[in-house]
């Protein structure tokens, strides 16, 4: 059966399909791909877009469309976005989860290996080769952790990373002061935040972001701090003699605070601005 098409008008270069990984043949992953028109470019480059936990690949489609439309004349690289198991248009669950506790079947390391297999199969299907492929990883939230771990697991393949509002992998998200600790000083709180408000917000934040909270796709984050214990190491391996370029972009604090009140953990706006 043909993969469902998005409702928005998108460039003809974008194609939509499903694929079963050779390592997990009983389930299919939905992806969007553009073959690119820069055929003279050597080596070939592939830009891979990596979702956060609360979004699917549909958020990247306008970005991919913009790249194609802006660079159609002079050429653009290959583009790939996909929905992980149990996410977006990928309705199948990760076969690895079978027989395991709900939400605890696979972790970020498993997701990285799936991503590598996905890239390998799509590239072989499109071009019949895997040599000289260089990757640019564009990621949001936990997708940034996936991108960093991928670059570590597969050295020499990633030449650039664009990390948009990355999550702090080695954190339990226990950022706000604890009103019940001995060294808590209420005088340091913002004027519109009381100890009771702080206590309530700490609970809400933990219930939403803590690594042991189960998510829809069943991605187990409890060992993420072990997989990525440091923010500044290990040093990423060079790609064909050049160090990878990493760019980190943080969220707009004002907009992020307002969106938190509407769709996330209903976190107090002043606390979001300070987080």
PDB file of C-alpha atoms in Angstrom:
ATOM      1  CA  UNK A   1       0.000   0.000   0.000  1.00  0.00           C
ATOM      2  CA  UNK A   2       1.312   3.448  -0.890  1.00  0.00           C
ATOM      3  CA  UNK A   3       2.479   5.648   1.974  1.00  0.00           C
ATOM      4  CA  UNK A   4       0.033   8.432   2.941  1.00  0.00           C
ATOM      5  CA  UNK A   5       0.783  11.853   1.532  1.00  0.00           C
ATOM      6  CA  UNK A   6       0.962  15.047   3.612  1.00  0.00           C
ATOM      7  CA  UNK A   7      -1.874  17.562   3.370  1.00  0.00           C
ATOM      8  CA  UNK A   8       0.375  20.546   2.576  1.00  0.00           C
ATOM      9  CA  UNK A   9       1.731  21.440  -0.849  1.00  0.00           C
ATOM     10  CA  UNK A  10       5.329  20.268  -1.028  1.00  0.00           C
ATOM     11  CA  UNK A  11       7.937  20.137  -3.812  1.00  0.00           C
ATOM     12  CA  UNK A  12       7.749  17.253  -6.251  1.00  0.00           C
ATOM     13  CA  UNK A  13      11.268  16.196  -5.264  1.00  0.00           C
ATOM     14  CA  UNK A  14      10.048  14.954  -1.893  1.00  0.00           C
ATOM     15  CA  UNK A  15       9.011  11.302  -1.929  1.00  0.00           C
ATOM     16  CA  UNK A  16       7.234   9.301   0.768  1.00  0.00           C
ATOM     17  CA  UNK A  17       7.682   5.642   1.489  1.00  0.00           C
ATOM     18  CA  UNK A  18       7.918   2.849   4.052  1.00  0.00           C
ATOM     19  CA  UNK A  19      10.852   0.538   4.598  1.00  0.00           C
ATOM     20  CA  UNK A  20      11.547  -2.536   6.715  1.00  0.00           C
ATOM     21  CA  UNK A  21      15.043  -2.666   8.153  1.00  0.00           C
ATOM     22  CA  UNK A  22      16.925  -5.832   7.343  1.00  0.00           C
ATOM     23  CA  UNK A  23      17.748  -6.067  11.043  1.00  0.00           C
ATOM     24  CA  UNK A  24      14.048  -5.760  11.981  1.00  0.00           C
ATOM     25  CA  UNK A  25      12.098  -7.131   8.994  1.00  0.00           C
ATOM     26  CA  UNK A  26       8.719  -7.438  10.752  1.00  0.00           C
ATOM     27  CA  UNK A  27       8.152  -3.672  11.111  1.00  0.00           C
ATOM     28  CA  UNK A  28       8.213  -0.716   8.734  1.00  0.00           C
ATOM     29  CA  UNK A  29       9.486   2.829   9.134  1.00  0.00           C
ATOM     30  CA  UNK A  30       7.908   5.759   7.292  1.00  0.00           C
ATOM     31  CA  UNK A  31      10.308   8.270   5.737  1.00  0.00           C
ATOM     32  CA  UNK A  32      10.487  11.270   3.421  1.00  0.00           C
ATOM     33  CA  UNK A  33      13.401  11.556   0.992  1.00  0.00           C
ATOM     34  CA  UNK A  34      14.665  13.955  -1.652  1.00  0.00           C
ATOM     35  CA  UNK A  35      17.367  12.604  -3.942  1.00  0.00           C
ATOM     36  CA  UNK A  36      18.937  16.017  -4.464  1.00  0.00           C
ATOM     37  CA  UNK A  37      20.026  17.463  -7.801  1.00  0.00           C
ATOM     38  CA  UNK A  38      23.670  18.219  -7.126  1.00  0.00           C
ATOM     39  CA  UNK A  39      24.924  15.190  -9.035  1.00  0.00           C
ATOM     40  CA  UNK A  40      28.347  16.747  -9.597  1.00  0.00           C
ATOM     41  CA  UNK A  41      28.982  16.999  -5.874  1.00  0.00           C
ATOM     42  CA  UNK A  42      31.651  14.588  -4.636  1.00  0.00           C
ATOM     43  CA  UNK A  43      31.503  13.120  -2.107  1.00  0.00           C
ATOM     44  CA  UNK A  44      27.748  12.806  -1.824  1.00  0.00           C
ATOM     45  CA  UNK A  45      26.095  14.441   1.161  1.00  0.00           C
ATOM     46  CA  UNK A  46      22.939  13.512   2.987  1.00  0.00           C
ATOM     47  CA  UNK A  47      21.163  15.817   5.430  1.00  0.00           C
ATOM     48  CA  UNK A  48      19.255  13.794   8.037  1.00  0.00           C
ATOM     49  CA  UNK A  49      16.588  15.428  10.210  1.00  0.00           C
ATOM     50  CA  UNK A  50      16.065  13.884  13.661  1.00  0.00           C
ATOM     51  CA  UNK A  51      12.850  14.356  15.637  1.00  0.00           C
ATOM     52  CA  UNK A  52      12.362  15.163  19.287  1.00  0.00           C
ATOM     53  CA  UNK A  53      10.127  13.119  21.561  1.00  0.00           C
ATOM     54  CA  UNK A  54       6.986  15.208  21.145  1.00  0.00           C
ATOM     55  CA  UNK A  55       7.221  15.863  17.409  1.00  0.00           C
ATOM     56  CA  UNK A  56       7.358  13.772  14.250  1.00  0.00           C
ATOM     57  CA  UNK A  57       8.958  14.293  10.857  1.00  0.00           C
ATOM     58  CA  UNK A  58       6.106  16.509   9.652  1.00  0.00           C
ATOM     59  CA  UNK A  59       7.792  19.400  11.486  1.00  0.00           C
ATOM     60  CA  UNK A  60      10.782  19.083   9.145  1.00  0.00           C
ATOM     61  CA  UNK A  61       8.838  19.023   5.879  1.00  0.00           C
ATOM     62  CA  UNK A  62       8.566  22.823   5.534  1.00  0.00           C
ATOM     63  CA  UNK A  63      12.320  23.049   6.199  1.00  0.00           C
ATOM     64  CA  UNK A  64      13.094  20.459   3.546  1.00  0.00           C
ATOM     65  CA  UNK A  65      10.732  22.215   1.136  1.00  0.00           C
ATOM     66  CA  UNK A  66      12.452  25.524   1.810  1.00  0.00           C
ATOM     67  CA  UNK A  67      15.894  24.064   1.072  1.00  0.00           C
ATOM     68  CA  UNK A  68      14.694  22.587  -2.202  1.00  0.00           C
ATOM     69  CA  UNK A  69      12.948  25.737  -3.394  1.00  0.00           C
ATOM     70  CA  UNK A  70      15.821  28.027  -2.401  1.00  0.00           C
ATOM     71  CA  UNK A  71      18.549  25.894  -4.011  1.00  0.00           C
ATOM     72  CA  UNK A  72      16.809  24.101  -6.878  1.00  0.00           C
ATOM     73  CA  UNK A  73      18.750  26.010  -9.528  1.00  0.00           C
ATOM     74  CA  UNK A  74      22.266  25.634  -8.118  1.00  0.00           C
ATOM     75  CA  UNK A  75      21.666  22.240  -6.547  1.00  0.00           C
ATOM     76  CA  UNK A  76      20.805  20.873  -3.112  1.00  0.00           C
ATOM     77  CA  UNK A  77      21.984  17.803  -1.175  1.00  0.00           C
ATOM     78  CA  UNK A  78      19.956  14.669  -0.476  1.00  0.00           C
ATOM     79  CA  UNK A  79      17.472  15.102   2.365  1.00  0.00           C
ATOM     80  CA  UNK A  80      15.992  12.514   4.724  1.00  0.00           C
ATOM     81  CA  UNK A  81      13.448  12.686   7.550  1.00  0.00           C
ATOM     82  CA  UNK A  82      11.768   9.726   9.213  1.00  0.00           C
ATOM     83  CA  UNK A  83       9.483   8.728  12.054  1.00  0.00           C
ATOM     84  CA  UNK A  84      10.970   6.377  14.600  1.00  0.00           C
ATOM     85  CA  UNK A  85       9.050   3.267  15.653  1.00  0.00           C
ATOM     86  CA  UNK A  86       5.743   4.211  17.282  1.00  0.00           C
ATOM     87  CA  UNK A  87       6.051   7.828  16.158  1.00  0.00           C
ATOM     88  CA  UNK A  88       4.105   9.854  13.578  1.00  0.00           C
ATOM     89  CA  UNK A  89       3.296   7.828  10.459  1.00  0.00           C
ATOM     90  CA  UNK A  90       5.376   4.874  11.633  1.00  0.00           C
ATOM     91  CA  UNK A  91       2.594   2.882  13.263  1.00  0.00           C
ATOM     92  CA  UNK A  92       4.667  -0.258  13.885  1.00  0.00           C
ATOM     93  CA  UNK A  93       6.316  -0.619  17.252  1.00  0.00           C
ATOM     94  CA  UNK A  94       9.961  -1.549  17.603  1.00  0.00           C
ATOM     95  CA  UNK A  95      10.109  -5.364  17.316  1.00  0.00           C
ATOM     96  CA  UNK A  96      12.810  -5.262  19.968  1.00  0.00           C
ATOM     97  CA  UNK A  97      10.189  -4.143  22.523  1.00  0.00           C
ATOM     98  CA  UNK A  98       8.280  -7.419  22.347  1.00  0.00           C
ATOM     99  CA  UNK A  99       8.180  -9.221  25.675  1.00  0.00           C
ATOM    100  CA  UNK A 100       9.713  -6.305  27.600  1.00  0.00           C
ATOM    101  CA  UNK A 101       8.187  -3.857  30.065  1.00  0.00           C
ATOM    102  CA  UNK A 102       6.038  -1.209  28.393  1.00  0.00           C
ATOM    103  CA  UNK A 103       8.158   1.767  27.362  1.00  0.00           C
ATOM    104  CA  UNK A 104      11.419   0.014  28.288  1.00  0.00           C
ATOM    105  CA  UNK A 105      12.192  -2.027  25.184  1.00  0.00           C
ATOM    106  CA  UNK A 106      14.832   0.062  23.404  1.00  0.00           C
ATOM    107  CA  UNK A 107      17.147   2.945  24.212  1.00  0.00           C
ATOM    108  CA  UNK A 108      18.979   5.705  22.323  1.00  0.00           C
ATOM    109  CA  UNK A 109      21.840   3.362  21.416  1.00  0.00           C
ATOM    110  CA  UNK A 110      19.342   1.012  19.739  1.00  0.00           C
ATOM    111  CA  UNK A 111      17.818   4.006  17.946  1.00  0.00           C
ATOM    112  CA  UNK A 112      21.253   5.035  16.665  1.00  0.00           C
ATOM    113  CA  UNK A 113      21.868   1.562  15.235  1.00  0.00           C
ATOM    114  CA  UNK A 114      18.434   1.640  13.589  1.00  0.00           C
ATOM    115  CA  UNK A 115      19.267   5.026  12.064  1.00  0.00           C
ATOM    116  CA  UNK A 116      22.523   3.700  10.641  1.00  0.00           C
ATOM    117  CA  UNK A 117      20.729   0.724   9.120  1.00  0.00           C
ATOM    118  CA  UNK A 118      18.040   3.004   7.681  1.00  0.00           C
ATOM    119  CA  UNK A 119      20.604   5.310   6.064  1.00  0.00           C
ATOM    120  CA  UNK A 120      22.550   2.362   4.653  1.00  0.00           C
ATOM    121  CA  UNK A 121      19.489   0.735   3.083  1.00  0.00           C
ATOM    122  CA  UNK A 122      18.023   3.924   1.630  1.00  0.00           C
ATOM    123  CA  UNK A 123      21.376   4.967   0.170  1.00  0.00           C
ATOM    124  CA  UNK A 124      21.892   1.563  -1.401  1.00  0.00           C
ATOM    125  CA  UNK A 125      18.359   1.612  -2.771  1.00  0.00           C
ATOM    126  CA  UNK A 126      18.739   5.083  -4.244  1.00  0.00           C
ATOM    127  CA  UNK A 127      22.311   4.983  -5.524  1.00  0.00           C
ATOM    128  CA  UNK A 128      23.590   1.436  -5.162  1.00  0.00           C
ATOM    129  CA  UNK A 129      26.521   2.470  -2.986  1.00  0.00           C
ATOM    130  CA  UNK A 130      27.547   3.522   0.520  1.00  0.00           C
ATOM    131  CA  UNK A 131      31.079   4.813  -0.107  1.00  0.00           C
ATOM    132  CA  UNK A 132      31.912   8.503   0.231  1.00  0.00           C
ATOM    133  CA  UNK A 133      28.663   9.345   1.966  1.00  0.00           C
ATOM    134  CA  UNK A 134      29.000  12.284   4.342  1.00  0.00           C
ATOM    135  CA  UNK A 135      26.262  13.145   6.782  1.00  0.00           C
ATOM    136  CA  UNK A 136      24.891  16.417   8.107  1.00  0.00           C
ATOM    137  CA  UNK A 137      22.642  15.782  11.114  1.00  0.00           C
ATOM    138  CA  UNK A 138      19.967  18.351  11.981  1.00  0.00           C
ATOM    139  CA  UNK A 139      18.262  17.539  15.267  1.00  0.00           C
ATOM    140  CA  UNK A 140      15.892  18.809  17.917  1.00  0.00           C
ATOM    141  CA  UNK A 141      15.582  17.895  21.610  1.00  0.00           C
ATOM    142  CA  UNK A 142      16.379  14.207  22.156  1.00  0.00           C
ATOM    143  CA  UNK A 143      17.203  13.998  18.463  1.00  0.00           C
ATOM    144  CA  UNK A 144      20.367  15.895  19.405  1.00  0.00           C
ATOM    145  CA  UNK A 145      21.381  13.071  21.745  1.00  0.00           C
ATOM    146  CA  UNK A 146      20.777  10.616  18.909  1.00  0.00           C
ATOM    147  CA  UNK A 147      22.921  12.767  16.593  1.00  0.00           C
ATOM    148  CA  UNK A 148      25.813  13.049  19.051  1.00  0.00           C
ATOM    149  CA  UNK A 149      25.809   9.337  19.823  1.00  0.00           C
ATOM    150  CA  UNK A 150      25.642   8.505  16.110  1.00  0.00           C
ATOM    151  CA  UNK A 151      28.725  10.633  15.451  1.00  0.00           C
ATOM    152  CA  UNK A 152      30.499   8.801  18.274  1.00  0.00           C
ATOM    153  CA  UNK A 153      29.439   5.292  17.180  1.00  0.00           C
ATOM    154  CA  UNK A 154      30.205   5.853  13.490  1.00  0.00           C
ATOM    155  CA  UNK A 155      33.349   8.020  13.395  1.00  0.00           C
ATOM    156  CA  UNK A 156      34.319   9.690  10.156  1.00  0.00           C
ATOM    157  CA  UNK A 157      30.804   9.769   8.688  1.00  0.00           C
ATOM    158  CA  UNK A 158      29.369  12.975  10.187  1.00  0.00           C
ATOM    159  CA  UNK A 159      30.812  16.237   8.913  1.00  0.00           C
ATOM    160  CA  UNK A 160      28.372  18.627  10.594  1.00  0.00           C
ATOM    161  CA  UNK A 161      25.736  18.729  13.333  1.00  0.00           C
ATOM    162  CA  UNK A 162      23.064  21.384  13.823  1.00  0.00           C
ATOM    163  CA  UNK A 163      21.574  20.889  17.286  1.00  0.00           C
ATOM    164  CA  UNK A 164      18.363  22.830  17.916  1.00  0.00           C
ATOM    165  CA  UNK A 165      17.435  23.247  21.580  1.00  0.00           C
ATOM    166  CA  UNK A 166      19.275  20.064  22.609  1.00  0.00           C
ATOM    167  CA  UNK A 167      18.290  18.220  25.749  1.00  0.00           C
ATOM    168  CA  UNK A 168      20.890  17.829  28.501  1.00  0.00           C
ATOM    169  CA  UNK A 169      21.628  14.131  28.243  1.00  0.00           C
ATOM    170  CA  UNK A 170      23.530  13.792  31.529  1.00  0.00           C
ATOM    171  CA  UNK A 171      20.816  15.401  33.655  1.00  0.00           C
ATOM    172  CA  UNK A 172      17.880  14.147  35.709  1.00  0.00           C
ATOM    173  CA  UNK A 173      16.135  17.469  34.902  1.00  0.00           C
ATOM    174  CA  UNK A 174      16.296  18.412  38.574  1.00  0.00           C
ATOM    175  CA  UNK A 175      17.219  22.004  37.859  1.00  0.00           C
ATOM    176  CA  UNK A 176      15.006  24.091  40.138  1.00  0.00           C
ATOM    177  CA  UNK A 177      15.953  24.671  43.819  1.00  0.00           C
ATOM    178  CA  UNK A 178      14.408  22.213  46.261  1.00  0.00           C
ATOM    179  CA  UNK A 179      12.328  24.072  48.882  1.00  0.00           C
ATOM    180  CA  UNK A 180      12.705  21.097  51.220  1.00  0.00           C
ATOM    181  CA  UNK A 181      16.504  21.052  51.216  1.00  0.00           C
ATOM    182  CA  UNK A 182      18.482  22.428  54.171  1.00  0.00           C
ATOM    183  CA  UNK A 183      20.313  25.067  52.156  1.00  0.00           C
ATOM    184  CA  UNK A 184      17.200  26.416  50.399  1.00  0.00           C
ATOM    185  CA  UNK A 185      17.013  30.209  50.554  1.00  0.00           C
ATOM    186  CA  UNK A 186      13.565  31.586  49.733  1.00  0.00           C
ATOM    187  CA  UNK A 187      15.016  35.087  49.305  1.00  0.00           C
ATOM    188  CA  UNK A 188      16.601  33.933  46.050  1.00  0.00           C
ATOM    189  CA  UNK A 189      13.233  33.157  44.477  1.00  0.00           C
ATOM    190  CA  UNK A 190      11.643  35.523  41.928  1.00  0.00           C
ATOM    191  CA  UNK A 191       9.054  37.841  43.461  1.00  0.00           C
ATOM    192  CA  UNK A 192       6.120  35.960  41.916  1.00  0.00           C
ATOM    193  CA  UNK A 193       7.345  32.493  42.954  1.00  0.00           C
ATOM    194  CA  UNK A 194       6.753  31.053  46.430  1.00  0.00           C
ATOM    195  CA  UNK A 195       8.197  27.914  47.969  1.00  0.00           C
ATOM    196  CA  UNK A 196       4.894  26.133  47.341  1.00  0.00           C
ATOM    197  CA  UNK A 197       4.933  27.168  43.679  1.00  0.00           C
ATOM    198  CA  UNK A 198       8.509  25.955  43.364  1.00  0.00           C
ATOM    199  CA  UNK A 199       7.620  22.615  44.942  1.00  0.00           C
ATOM    200  CA  UNK A 200       4.652  22.204  42.595  1.00  0.00           C
ATOM    201  CA  UNK A 201       6.662  23.112  39.508  1.00  0.00           C
ATOM    202  CA  UNK A 202       9.474  20.716  40.411  1.00  0.00           C
ATOM    203  CA  UNK A 203       6.918  17.906  40.517  1.00  0.00           C
ATOM    204  CA  UNK A 204       5.321  18.909  37.213  1.00  0.00           C
ATOM    205  CA  UNK A 205       8.683  19.205  35.508  1.00  0.00           C
ATOM    206  CA  UNK A 206       9.827  15.815  36.771  1.00  0.00           C
ATOM    207  CA  UNK A 207       6.557  14.152  35.707  1.00  0.00           C
ATOM    208  CA  UNK A 208       7.066  15.488  32.201  1.00  0.00           C
ATOM    209  CA  UNK A 209      10.816  15.331  31.552  1.00  0.00           C
ATOM    210  CA  UNK A 210      12.452  12.923  34.013  1.00  0.00           C
ATOM    211  CA  UNK A 211      14.383  10.103  32.284  1.00  0.00           C
ATOM    212  CA  UNK A 212      12.167   7.412  33.800  1.00  0.00           C
ATOM    213  CA  UNK A 213       8.948   8.880  32.369  1.00  0.00           C
ATOM    214  CA  UNK A 214       7.519   6.609  29.663  1.00  0.00           C
ATOM    215  CA  UNK A 215       6.870   8.215  26.272  1.00  0.00           C
ATOM    216  CA  UNK A 216       4.580   7.285  23.393  1.00  0.00           C
ATOM    217  CA  UNK A 217       7.262   5.674  21.226  1.00  0.00           C
ATOM    218  CA  UNK A 218       8.628   3.605  24.110  1.00  0.00           C
ATOM    219  CA  UNK A 219      12.140   5.094  23.980  1.00  0.00           C
ATOM    220  CA  UNK A 220      13.845   4.267  27.275  1.00  0.00           C
ATOM    221  CA  UNK A 221      15.917   7.256  28.437  1.00  0.00           C
ATOM    222  CA  UNK A 222      17.005   5.946  31.838  1.00  0.00           C
ATOM    223  CA  UNK A 223      20.567   5.162  30.705  1.00  0.00           C
ATOM    224  CA  UNK A 224      21.049   8.293  28.601  1.00  0.00           C
ATOM    225  CA  UNK A 225      23.429   9.857  31.131  1.00  0.00           C
ATOM    226  CA  UNK A 226      25.596   6.733  30.859  1.00  0.00           C
ATOM    227  CA  UNK A 227      25.569   6.810  27.069  1.00  0.00           C
ATOM    228  CA  UNK A 228      26.420  10.533  26.918  1.00  0.00           C
ATOM    229  CA  UNK A 229      27.991  11.434  30.274  1.00  0.00           C
ATOM    230  CA  UNK A 230      29.813  14.548  29.030  1.00  0.00           C
ATOM    231  CA  UNK A 231      28.750  17.550  26.978  1.00  0.00           C
ATOM    232  CA  UNK A 232      32.251  18.330  25.698  1.00  0.00           C
ATOM    233  CA  UNK A 233      33.706  14.895  24.944  1.00  0.00           C
ATOM    234  CA  UNK A 234      34.685  12.540  23.460  1.00  0.00           C
ATOM    235  CA  UNK A 235      36.151  14.544  20.601  1.00  0.00           C
ATOM    236  CA  UNK A 236      34.382  13.677  17.367  1.00  0.00           C
ATOM    237  CA  UNK A 237      36.492  11.966  14.741  1.00  0.00           C
ATOM    238  CA  UNK A 238      37.530  13.973  11.657  1.00  0.00           C
ATOM    239  CA  UNK A 239      35.731  13.369   8.378  1.00  0.00           C
ATOM    240  CA  UNK A 240      38.240  13.034   5.540  1.00  0.00           C
ATOM    241  CA  UNK A 241      40.775  15.149   7.412  1.00  0.00           C
ATOM    242  CA  UNK A 242      38.372  17.824   8.684  1.00  0.00           C
ATOM    243  CA  UNK A 243      36.868  18.155  12.148  1.00  0.00           C
ATOM    244  CA  UNK A 244      33.053  18.029  12.226  1.00  0.00           C
ATOM    245  CA  UNK A 245      31.309  21.386  12.578  1.00  0.00           C
ATOM    246  CA  UNK A 246      28.817  21.586  15.444  1.00  0.00           C
ATOM    247  CA  UNK A 247      26.327  24.440  15.835  1.00  0.00           C
ATOM    248  CA  UNK A 248      24.028  24.655  18.871  1.00  0.00           C
ATOM    249  CA  UNK A 249      20.928  26.875  18.834  1.00  0.00           C
ATOM    250  CA  UNK A 250      18.908  27.405  22.008  1.00  0.00           C
ATOM    251  CA  UNK A 251      15.204  28.153  22.220  1.00  0.00           C
ATOM    252  CA  UNK A 252      13.718  31.622  22.423  1.00  0.00           C
ATOM    253  CA  UNK A 253      13.015  31.940  26.180  1.00  0.00           C
ATOM    254  CA  UNK A 254       9.919  34.132  25.859  1.00  0.00           C
ATOM    255  CA  UNK A 255       8.184  31.934  23.286  1.00  0.00           C
ATOM    256  CA  UNK A 256       9.281  28.740  25.028  1.00  0.00           C
ATOM    257  CA  UNK A 257       7.773  29.950  28.298  1.00  0.00           C
ATOM    258  CA  UNK A 258       4.442  30.763  26.654  1.00  0.00           C
ATOM    259  CA  UNK A 259       4.292  27.418  24.836  1.00  0.00           C
ATOM    260  CA  UNK A 260       5.057  25.635  28.096  1.00  0.00           C
ATOM    261  CA  UNK A 261       1.897  27.061  29.611  1.00  0.00           C
ATOM    262  CA  UNK A 262      -0.156  25.913  26.632  1.00  0.00           C
ATOM    263  CA  UNK A 263       1.061  22.486  25.609  1.00  0.00           C
ATOM    264  CA  UNK A 264       3.717  21.109  27.925  1.00  0.00           C
ATOM    265  CA  UNK A 265       3.964  20.799  31.689  1.00  0.00           C
ATOM    266  CA  UNK A 266       2.096  24.011  32.550  1.00  0.00           C
ATOM    267  CA  UNK A 267       5.321  25.295  34.075  1.00  0.00           C
ATOM    268  CA  UNK A 268       5.289  28.712  35.715  1.00  0.00           C
ATOM    269  CA  UNK A 269       6.337  31.292  33.128  1.00  0.00           C
ATOM    270  CA  UNK A 270       9.010  32.949  35.299  1.00  0.00           C
ATOM    271  CA  UNK A 271      10.629  29.587  36.000  1.00  0.00           C
ATOM    272  CA  UNK A 272      10.628  28.675  32.303  1.00  0.00           C
ATOM    273  CA  UNK A 273      12.355  31.940  31.471  1.00  0.00           C
ATOM    274  CA  UNK A 274      15.087  31.001  33.940  1.00  0.00           C
ATOM    275  CA  UNK A 275      15.440  27.368  32.885  1.00  0.00           C
TER     276      UNK A 275
END
